[in-house]
N, CA, C and O of each residue as an XYZ file, in Angstrom:
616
protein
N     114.879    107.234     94.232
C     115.967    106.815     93.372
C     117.119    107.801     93.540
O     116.885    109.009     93.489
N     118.673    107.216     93.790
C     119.744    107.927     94.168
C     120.055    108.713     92.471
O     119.443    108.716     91.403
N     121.279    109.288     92.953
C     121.968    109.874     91.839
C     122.611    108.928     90.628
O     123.420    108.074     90.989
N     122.291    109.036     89.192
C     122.894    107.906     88.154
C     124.362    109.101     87.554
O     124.342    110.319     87.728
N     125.161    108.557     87.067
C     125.966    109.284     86.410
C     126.715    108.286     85.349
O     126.836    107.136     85.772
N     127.214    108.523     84.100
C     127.597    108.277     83.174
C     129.292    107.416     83.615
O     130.363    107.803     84.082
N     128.911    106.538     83.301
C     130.558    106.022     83.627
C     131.228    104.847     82.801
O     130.371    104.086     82.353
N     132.521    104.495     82.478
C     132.977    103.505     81.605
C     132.911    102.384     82.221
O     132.911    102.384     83.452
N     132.829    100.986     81.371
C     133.322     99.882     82.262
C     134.383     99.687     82.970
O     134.547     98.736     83.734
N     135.317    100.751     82.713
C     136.848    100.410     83.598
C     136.797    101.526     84.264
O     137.884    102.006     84.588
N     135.534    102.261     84.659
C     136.226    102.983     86.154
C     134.910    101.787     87.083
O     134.553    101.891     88.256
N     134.523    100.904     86.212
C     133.835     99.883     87.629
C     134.769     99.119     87.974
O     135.003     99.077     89.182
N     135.273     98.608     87.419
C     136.302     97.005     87.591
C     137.780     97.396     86.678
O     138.020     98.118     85.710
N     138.673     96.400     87.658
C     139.394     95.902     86.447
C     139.659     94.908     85.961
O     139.773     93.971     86.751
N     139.874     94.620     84.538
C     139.397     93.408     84.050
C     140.795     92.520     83.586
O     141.559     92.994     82.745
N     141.012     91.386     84.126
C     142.390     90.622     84.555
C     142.509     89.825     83.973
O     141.725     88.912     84.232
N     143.371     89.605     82.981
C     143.159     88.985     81.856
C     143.830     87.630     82.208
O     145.053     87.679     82.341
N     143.148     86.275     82.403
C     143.998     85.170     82.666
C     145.116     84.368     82.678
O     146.046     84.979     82.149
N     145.378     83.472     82.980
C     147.297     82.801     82.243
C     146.636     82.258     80.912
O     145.507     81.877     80.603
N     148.252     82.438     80.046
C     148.473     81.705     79.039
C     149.158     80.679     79.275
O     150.387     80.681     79.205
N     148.497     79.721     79.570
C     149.305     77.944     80.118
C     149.525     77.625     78.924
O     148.806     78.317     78.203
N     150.286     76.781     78.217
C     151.340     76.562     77.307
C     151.001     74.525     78.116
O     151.059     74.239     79.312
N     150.676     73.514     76.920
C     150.442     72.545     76.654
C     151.161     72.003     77.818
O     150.587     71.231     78.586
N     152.128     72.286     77.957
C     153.222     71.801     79.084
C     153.158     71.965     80.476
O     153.711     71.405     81.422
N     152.165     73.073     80.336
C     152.056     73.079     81.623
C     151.181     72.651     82.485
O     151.282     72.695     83.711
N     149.888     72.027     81.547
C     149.001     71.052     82.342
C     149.783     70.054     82.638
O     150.956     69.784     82.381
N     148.638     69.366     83.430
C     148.881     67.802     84.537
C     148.116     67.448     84.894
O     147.124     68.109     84.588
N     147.879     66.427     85.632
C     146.801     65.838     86.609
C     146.385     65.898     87.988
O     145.645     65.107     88.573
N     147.125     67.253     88.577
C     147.771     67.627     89.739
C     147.479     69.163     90.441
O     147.267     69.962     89.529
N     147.455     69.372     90.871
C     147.149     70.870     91.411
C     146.121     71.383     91.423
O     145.262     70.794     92.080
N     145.703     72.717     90.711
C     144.564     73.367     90.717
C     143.907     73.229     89.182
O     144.656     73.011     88.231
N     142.722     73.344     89.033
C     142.099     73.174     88.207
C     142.733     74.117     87.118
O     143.421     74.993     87.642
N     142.680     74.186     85.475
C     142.501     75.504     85.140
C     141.299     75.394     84.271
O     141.073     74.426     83.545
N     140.302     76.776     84.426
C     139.647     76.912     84.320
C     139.443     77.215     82.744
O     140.663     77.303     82.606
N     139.101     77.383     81.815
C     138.508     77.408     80.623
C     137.144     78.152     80.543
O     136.568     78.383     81.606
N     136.582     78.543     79.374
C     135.563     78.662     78.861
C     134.711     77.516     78.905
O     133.597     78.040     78.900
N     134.564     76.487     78.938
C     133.969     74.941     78.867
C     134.210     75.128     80.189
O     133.038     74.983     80.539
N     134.908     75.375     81.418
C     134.736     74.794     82.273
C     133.543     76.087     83.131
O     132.679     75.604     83.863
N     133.581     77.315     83.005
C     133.220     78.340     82.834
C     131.723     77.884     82.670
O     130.937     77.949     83.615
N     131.367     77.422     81.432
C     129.811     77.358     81.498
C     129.885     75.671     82.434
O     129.342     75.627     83.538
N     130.562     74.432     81.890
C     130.067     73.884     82.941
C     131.221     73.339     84.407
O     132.261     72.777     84.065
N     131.090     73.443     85.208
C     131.996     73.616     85.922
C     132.434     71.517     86.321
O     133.557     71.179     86.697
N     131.641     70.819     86.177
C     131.598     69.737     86.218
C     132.395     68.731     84.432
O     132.314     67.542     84.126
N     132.993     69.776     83.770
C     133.225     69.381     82.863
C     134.228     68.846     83.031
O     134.533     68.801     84.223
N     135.321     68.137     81.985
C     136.978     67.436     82.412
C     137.797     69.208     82.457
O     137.369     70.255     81.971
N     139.001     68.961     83.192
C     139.790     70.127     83.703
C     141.626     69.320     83.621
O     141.997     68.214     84.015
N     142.185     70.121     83.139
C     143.684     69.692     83.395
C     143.998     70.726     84.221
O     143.605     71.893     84.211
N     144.746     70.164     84.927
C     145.621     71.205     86.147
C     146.635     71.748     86.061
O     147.307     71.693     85.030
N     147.055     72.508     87.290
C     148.359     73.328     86.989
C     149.290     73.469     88.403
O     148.896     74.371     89.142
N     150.361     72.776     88.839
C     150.834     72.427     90.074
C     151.883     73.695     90.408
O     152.479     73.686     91.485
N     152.060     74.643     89.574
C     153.477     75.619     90.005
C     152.460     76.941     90.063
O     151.251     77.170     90.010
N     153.670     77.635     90.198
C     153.392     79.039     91.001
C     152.700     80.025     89.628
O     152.867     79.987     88.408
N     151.770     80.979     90.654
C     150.829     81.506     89.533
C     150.692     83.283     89.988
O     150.867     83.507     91.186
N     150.568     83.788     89.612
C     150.482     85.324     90.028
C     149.011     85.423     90.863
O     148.182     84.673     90.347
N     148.586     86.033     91.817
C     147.337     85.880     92.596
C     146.593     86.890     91.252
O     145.384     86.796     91.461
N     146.740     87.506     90.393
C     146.121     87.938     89.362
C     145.173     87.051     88.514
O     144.043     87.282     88.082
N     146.101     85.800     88.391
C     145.244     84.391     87.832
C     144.669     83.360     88.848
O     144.150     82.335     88.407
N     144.730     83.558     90.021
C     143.861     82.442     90.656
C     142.132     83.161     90.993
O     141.784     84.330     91.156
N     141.467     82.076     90.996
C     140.352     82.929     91.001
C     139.888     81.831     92.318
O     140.534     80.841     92.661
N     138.201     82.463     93.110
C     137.632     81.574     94.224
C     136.219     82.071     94.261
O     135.729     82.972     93.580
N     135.679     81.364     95.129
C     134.369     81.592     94.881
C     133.920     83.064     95.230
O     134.485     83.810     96.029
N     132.958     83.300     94.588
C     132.509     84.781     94.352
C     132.858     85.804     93.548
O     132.261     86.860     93.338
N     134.313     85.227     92.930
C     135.316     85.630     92.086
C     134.155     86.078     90.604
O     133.318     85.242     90.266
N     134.237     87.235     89.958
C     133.114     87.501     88.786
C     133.789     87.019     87.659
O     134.873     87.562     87.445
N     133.465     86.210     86.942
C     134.672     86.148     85.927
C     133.557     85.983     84.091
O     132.596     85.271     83.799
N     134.335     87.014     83.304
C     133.913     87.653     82.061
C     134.671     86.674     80.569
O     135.754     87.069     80.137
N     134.289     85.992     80.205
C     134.938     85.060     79.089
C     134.309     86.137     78.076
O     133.193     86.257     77.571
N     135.650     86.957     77.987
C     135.073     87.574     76.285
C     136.239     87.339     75.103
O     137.043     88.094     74.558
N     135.909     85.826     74.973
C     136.342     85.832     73.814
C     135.224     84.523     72.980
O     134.334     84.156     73.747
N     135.201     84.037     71.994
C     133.881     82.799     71.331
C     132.805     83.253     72.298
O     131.924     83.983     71.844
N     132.771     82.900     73.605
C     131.847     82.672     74.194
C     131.327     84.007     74.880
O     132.154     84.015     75.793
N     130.697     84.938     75.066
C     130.322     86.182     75.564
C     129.360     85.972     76.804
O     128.139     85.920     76.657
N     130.016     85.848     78.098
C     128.904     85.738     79.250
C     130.126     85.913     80.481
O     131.346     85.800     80.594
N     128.964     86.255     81.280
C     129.452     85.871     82.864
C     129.380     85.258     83.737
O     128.317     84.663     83.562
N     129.898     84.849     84.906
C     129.702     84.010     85.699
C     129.977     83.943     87.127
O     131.192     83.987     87.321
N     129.404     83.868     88.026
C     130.353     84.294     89.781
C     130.504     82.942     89.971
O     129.595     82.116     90.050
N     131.820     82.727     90.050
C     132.252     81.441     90.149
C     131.892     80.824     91.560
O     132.198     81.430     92.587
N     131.337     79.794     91.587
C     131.303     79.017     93.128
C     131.631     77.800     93.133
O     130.876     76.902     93.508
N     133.166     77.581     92.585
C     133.455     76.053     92.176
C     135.054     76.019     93.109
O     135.925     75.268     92.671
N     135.290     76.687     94.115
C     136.621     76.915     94.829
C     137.756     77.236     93.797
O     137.683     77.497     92.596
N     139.141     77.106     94.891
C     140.205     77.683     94.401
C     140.283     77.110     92.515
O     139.626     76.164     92.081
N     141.046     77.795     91.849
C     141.470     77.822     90.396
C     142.354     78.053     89.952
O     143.151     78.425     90.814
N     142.873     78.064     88.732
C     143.484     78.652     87.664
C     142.675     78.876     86.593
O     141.925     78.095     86.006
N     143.041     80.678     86.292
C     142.565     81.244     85.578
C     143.247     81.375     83.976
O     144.111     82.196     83.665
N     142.576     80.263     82.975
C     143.393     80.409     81.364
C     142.448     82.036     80.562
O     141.353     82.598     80.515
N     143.600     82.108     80.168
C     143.620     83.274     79.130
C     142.111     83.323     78.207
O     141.690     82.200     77.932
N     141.482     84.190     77.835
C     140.309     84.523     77.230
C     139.430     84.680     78.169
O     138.255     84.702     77.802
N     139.632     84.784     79.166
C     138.737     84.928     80.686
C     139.325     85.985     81.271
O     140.556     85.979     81.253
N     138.686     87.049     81.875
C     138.982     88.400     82.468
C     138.255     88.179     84.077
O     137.032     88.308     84.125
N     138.999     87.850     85.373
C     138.635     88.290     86.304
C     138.429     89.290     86.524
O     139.400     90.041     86.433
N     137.078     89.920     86.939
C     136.154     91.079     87.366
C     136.370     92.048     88.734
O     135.438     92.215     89.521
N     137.387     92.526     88.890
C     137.611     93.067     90.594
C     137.224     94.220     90.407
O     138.061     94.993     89.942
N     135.856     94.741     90.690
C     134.873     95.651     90.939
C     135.592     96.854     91.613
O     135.660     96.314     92.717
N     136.092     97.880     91.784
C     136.143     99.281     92.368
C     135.324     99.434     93.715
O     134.237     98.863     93.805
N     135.780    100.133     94.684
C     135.279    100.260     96.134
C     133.957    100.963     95.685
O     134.112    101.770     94.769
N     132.667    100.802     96.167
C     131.435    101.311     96.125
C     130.802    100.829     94.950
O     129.805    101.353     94.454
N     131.520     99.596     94.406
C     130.561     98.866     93.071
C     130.101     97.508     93.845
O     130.737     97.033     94.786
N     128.756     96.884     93.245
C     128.271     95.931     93.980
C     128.742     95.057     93.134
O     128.506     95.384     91.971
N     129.233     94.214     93.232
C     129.545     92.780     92.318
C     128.293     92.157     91.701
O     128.337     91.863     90.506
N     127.399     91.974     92.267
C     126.103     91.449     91.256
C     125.666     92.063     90.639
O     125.142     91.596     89.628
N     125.630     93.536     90.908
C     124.609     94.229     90.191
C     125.891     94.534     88.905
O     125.651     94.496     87.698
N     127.203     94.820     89.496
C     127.744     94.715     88.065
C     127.895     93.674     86.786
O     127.739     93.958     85.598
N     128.150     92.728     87.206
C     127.398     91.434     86.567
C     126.350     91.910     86.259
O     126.529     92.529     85.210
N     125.224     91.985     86.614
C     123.692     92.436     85.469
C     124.306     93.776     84.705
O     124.574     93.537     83.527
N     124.534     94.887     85.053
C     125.040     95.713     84.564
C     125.740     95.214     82.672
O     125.367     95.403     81.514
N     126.926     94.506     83.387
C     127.379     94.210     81.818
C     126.493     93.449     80.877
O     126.354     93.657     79.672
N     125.721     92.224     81.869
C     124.796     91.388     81.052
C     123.826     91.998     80.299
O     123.275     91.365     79.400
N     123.496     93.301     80.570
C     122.279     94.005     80.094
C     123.111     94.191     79.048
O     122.776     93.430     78.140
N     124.393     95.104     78.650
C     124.737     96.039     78.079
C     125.927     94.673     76.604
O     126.552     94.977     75.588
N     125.778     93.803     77.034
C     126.429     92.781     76.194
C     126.132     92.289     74.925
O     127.071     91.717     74.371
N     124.763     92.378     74.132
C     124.607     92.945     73.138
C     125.199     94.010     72.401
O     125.357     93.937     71.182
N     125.569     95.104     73.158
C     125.742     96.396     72.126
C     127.708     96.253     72.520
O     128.451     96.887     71.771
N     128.120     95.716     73.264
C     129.673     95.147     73.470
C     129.437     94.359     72.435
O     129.541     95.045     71.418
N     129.093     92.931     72.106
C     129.039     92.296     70.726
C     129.416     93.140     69.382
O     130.322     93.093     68.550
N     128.317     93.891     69.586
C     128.645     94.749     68.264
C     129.880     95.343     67.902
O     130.416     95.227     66.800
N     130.269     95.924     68.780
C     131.894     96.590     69.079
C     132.693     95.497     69.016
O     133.634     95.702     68.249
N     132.705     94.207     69.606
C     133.704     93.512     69.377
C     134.330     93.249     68.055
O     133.710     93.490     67.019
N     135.337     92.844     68.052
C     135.985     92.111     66.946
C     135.922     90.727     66.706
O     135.451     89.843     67.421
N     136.669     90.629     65.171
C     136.974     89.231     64.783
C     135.439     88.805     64.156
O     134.325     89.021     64.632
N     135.756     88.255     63.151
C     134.610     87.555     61.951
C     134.105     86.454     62.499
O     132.911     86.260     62.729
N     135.217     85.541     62.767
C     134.677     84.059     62.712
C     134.807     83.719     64.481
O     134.368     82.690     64.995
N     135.415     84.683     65.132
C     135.558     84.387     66.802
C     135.287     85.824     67.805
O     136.182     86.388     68.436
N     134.251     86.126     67.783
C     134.076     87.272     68.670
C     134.900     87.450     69.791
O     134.944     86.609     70.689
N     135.555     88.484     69.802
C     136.199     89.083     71.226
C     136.033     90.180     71.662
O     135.800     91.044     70.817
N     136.078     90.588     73.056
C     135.823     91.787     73.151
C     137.372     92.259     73.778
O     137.905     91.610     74.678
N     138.230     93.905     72.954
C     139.603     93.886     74.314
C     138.819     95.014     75.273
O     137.679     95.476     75.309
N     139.717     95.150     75.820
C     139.841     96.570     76.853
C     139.326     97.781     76.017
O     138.470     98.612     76.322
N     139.959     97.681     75.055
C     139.550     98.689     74.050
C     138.451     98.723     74.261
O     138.062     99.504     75.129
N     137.964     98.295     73.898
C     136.381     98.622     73.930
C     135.689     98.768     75.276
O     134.935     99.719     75.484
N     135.965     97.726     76.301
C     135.144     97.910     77.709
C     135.746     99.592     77.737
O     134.729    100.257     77.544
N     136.809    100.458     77.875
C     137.218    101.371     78.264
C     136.297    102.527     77.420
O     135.885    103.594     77.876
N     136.085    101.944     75.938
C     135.282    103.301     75.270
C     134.024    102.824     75.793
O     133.433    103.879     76.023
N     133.241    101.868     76.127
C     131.506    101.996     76.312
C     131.771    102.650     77.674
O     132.681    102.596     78.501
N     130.271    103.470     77.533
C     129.722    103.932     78.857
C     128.396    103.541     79.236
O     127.867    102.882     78.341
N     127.621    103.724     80.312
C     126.363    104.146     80.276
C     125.874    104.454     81.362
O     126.495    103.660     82.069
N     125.181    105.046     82.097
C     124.466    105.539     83.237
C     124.429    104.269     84.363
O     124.011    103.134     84.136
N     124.878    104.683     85.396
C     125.390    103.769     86.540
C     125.054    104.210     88.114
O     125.709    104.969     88.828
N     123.824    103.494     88.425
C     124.063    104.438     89.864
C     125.197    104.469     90.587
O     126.211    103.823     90.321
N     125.024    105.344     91.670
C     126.573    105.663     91.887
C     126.289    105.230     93.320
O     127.316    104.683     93.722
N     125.193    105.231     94.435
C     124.805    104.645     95.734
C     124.444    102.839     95.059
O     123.599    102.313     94.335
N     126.216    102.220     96.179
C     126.046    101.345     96.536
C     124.482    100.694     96.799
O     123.816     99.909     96.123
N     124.296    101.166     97.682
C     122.639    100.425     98.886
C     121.637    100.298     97.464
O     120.965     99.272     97.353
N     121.557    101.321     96.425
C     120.855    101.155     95.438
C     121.270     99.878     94.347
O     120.412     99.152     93.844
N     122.473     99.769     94.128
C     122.851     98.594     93.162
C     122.611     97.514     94.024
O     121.934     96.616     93.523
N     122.875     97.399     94.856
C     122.219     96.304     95.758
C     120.566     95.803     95.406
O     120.020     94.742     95.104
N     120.224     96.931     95.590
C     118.605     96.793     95.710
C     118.046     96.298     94.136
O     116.968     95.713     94.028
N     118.646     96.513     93.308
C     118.123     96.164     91.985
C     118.783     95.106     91.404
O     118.354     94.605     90.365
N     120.262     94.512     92.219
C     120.785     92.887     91.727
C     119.766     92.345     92.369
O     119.090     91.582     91.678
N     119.425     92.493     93.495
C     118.325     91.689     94.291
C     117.418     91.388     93.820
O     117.094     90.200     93.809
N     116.234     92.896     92.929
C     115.390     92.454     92.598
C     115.767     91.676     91.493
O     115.261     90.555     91.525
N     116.676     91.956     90.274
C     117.252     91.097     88.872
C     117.434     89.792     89.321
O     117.214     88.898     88.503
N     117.766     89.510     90.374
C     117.908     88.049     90.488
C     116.559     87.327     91.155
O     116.631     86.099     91.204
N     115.489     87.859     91.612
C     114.366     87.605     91.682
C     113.472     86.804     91.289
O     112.770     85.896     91.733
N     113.735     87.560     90.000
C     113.090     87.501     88.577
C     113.259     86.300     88.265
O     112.863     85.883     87.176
């Protein structure tokens, strides 16, 4: 077993907080935008979005994407190109972080994020908080590898 060291969620990733599309700006046309509903099911109805978008909000497959707001989960998207709506945080992992294993990483640790979150009647989690949790993280790549592998095994 390599070296573990103590680290925040934001020196793994950074977490990209989606568009705010505005009623007007759906259509029947362009790229999907993606939702929380569409998020868990990807086959669900989708309104689109035909104009220009910051590459911050488009997301594609393999893309990690974190809905922390009602709904608390993750997901590696494999549904092609998108638009990314607001309450959804694209996941762009830091050089020497494995993308799956960070995904399990947060999934483990998403309970005790709950707790920290805010809001009574609609759980959210901000930055605020991913930036204060920590917890022990290996730091060899080849090792986070080896244990998304086995987590997804399972």
């Amino acid at each position: 077993m390599g070296a573990w060291k103590t680290k925040k969620l934001t020196d793994l990733a950074e977490y990209l907080n989606g568009y705010a599309f505005a009623p007007d700006d759906w259509g029947a046309e362009g790229l999907p935008i993606i939702r929380i509903e569409q998020l868990k099911n990807p086959n669900a109805p989708a309104d689109y979005y035909s104009g220009k978008l910051p590459e911050k909000n488009l997301i594609d497959d393999g893309d990690l994407i974190f809905s922390w707001s009602a709904s608390l989960f993750l997901r590696i998207w494999q549904n092609g190109k998108a638009a990314l709506n607001q309450h959804l945080f694209k996941v762009v992992e830091k050089p020497e972080i494995d993308r799956r294993f960070l995904k399990s990483f947060i999934e483990f640790y998403l309970p005790e994020l709950t707790k920290a979150s805010h809001g009574s009647t609609m759980q959210h989690i901000t930055r605020k908080e991913l930036d204060k949790f920590a917890a022990l993280f290996p730091i060899e790549e080849s090792e986070q590898r080896s244990i998304a592998s086995f987590i997804e095994a399972l």
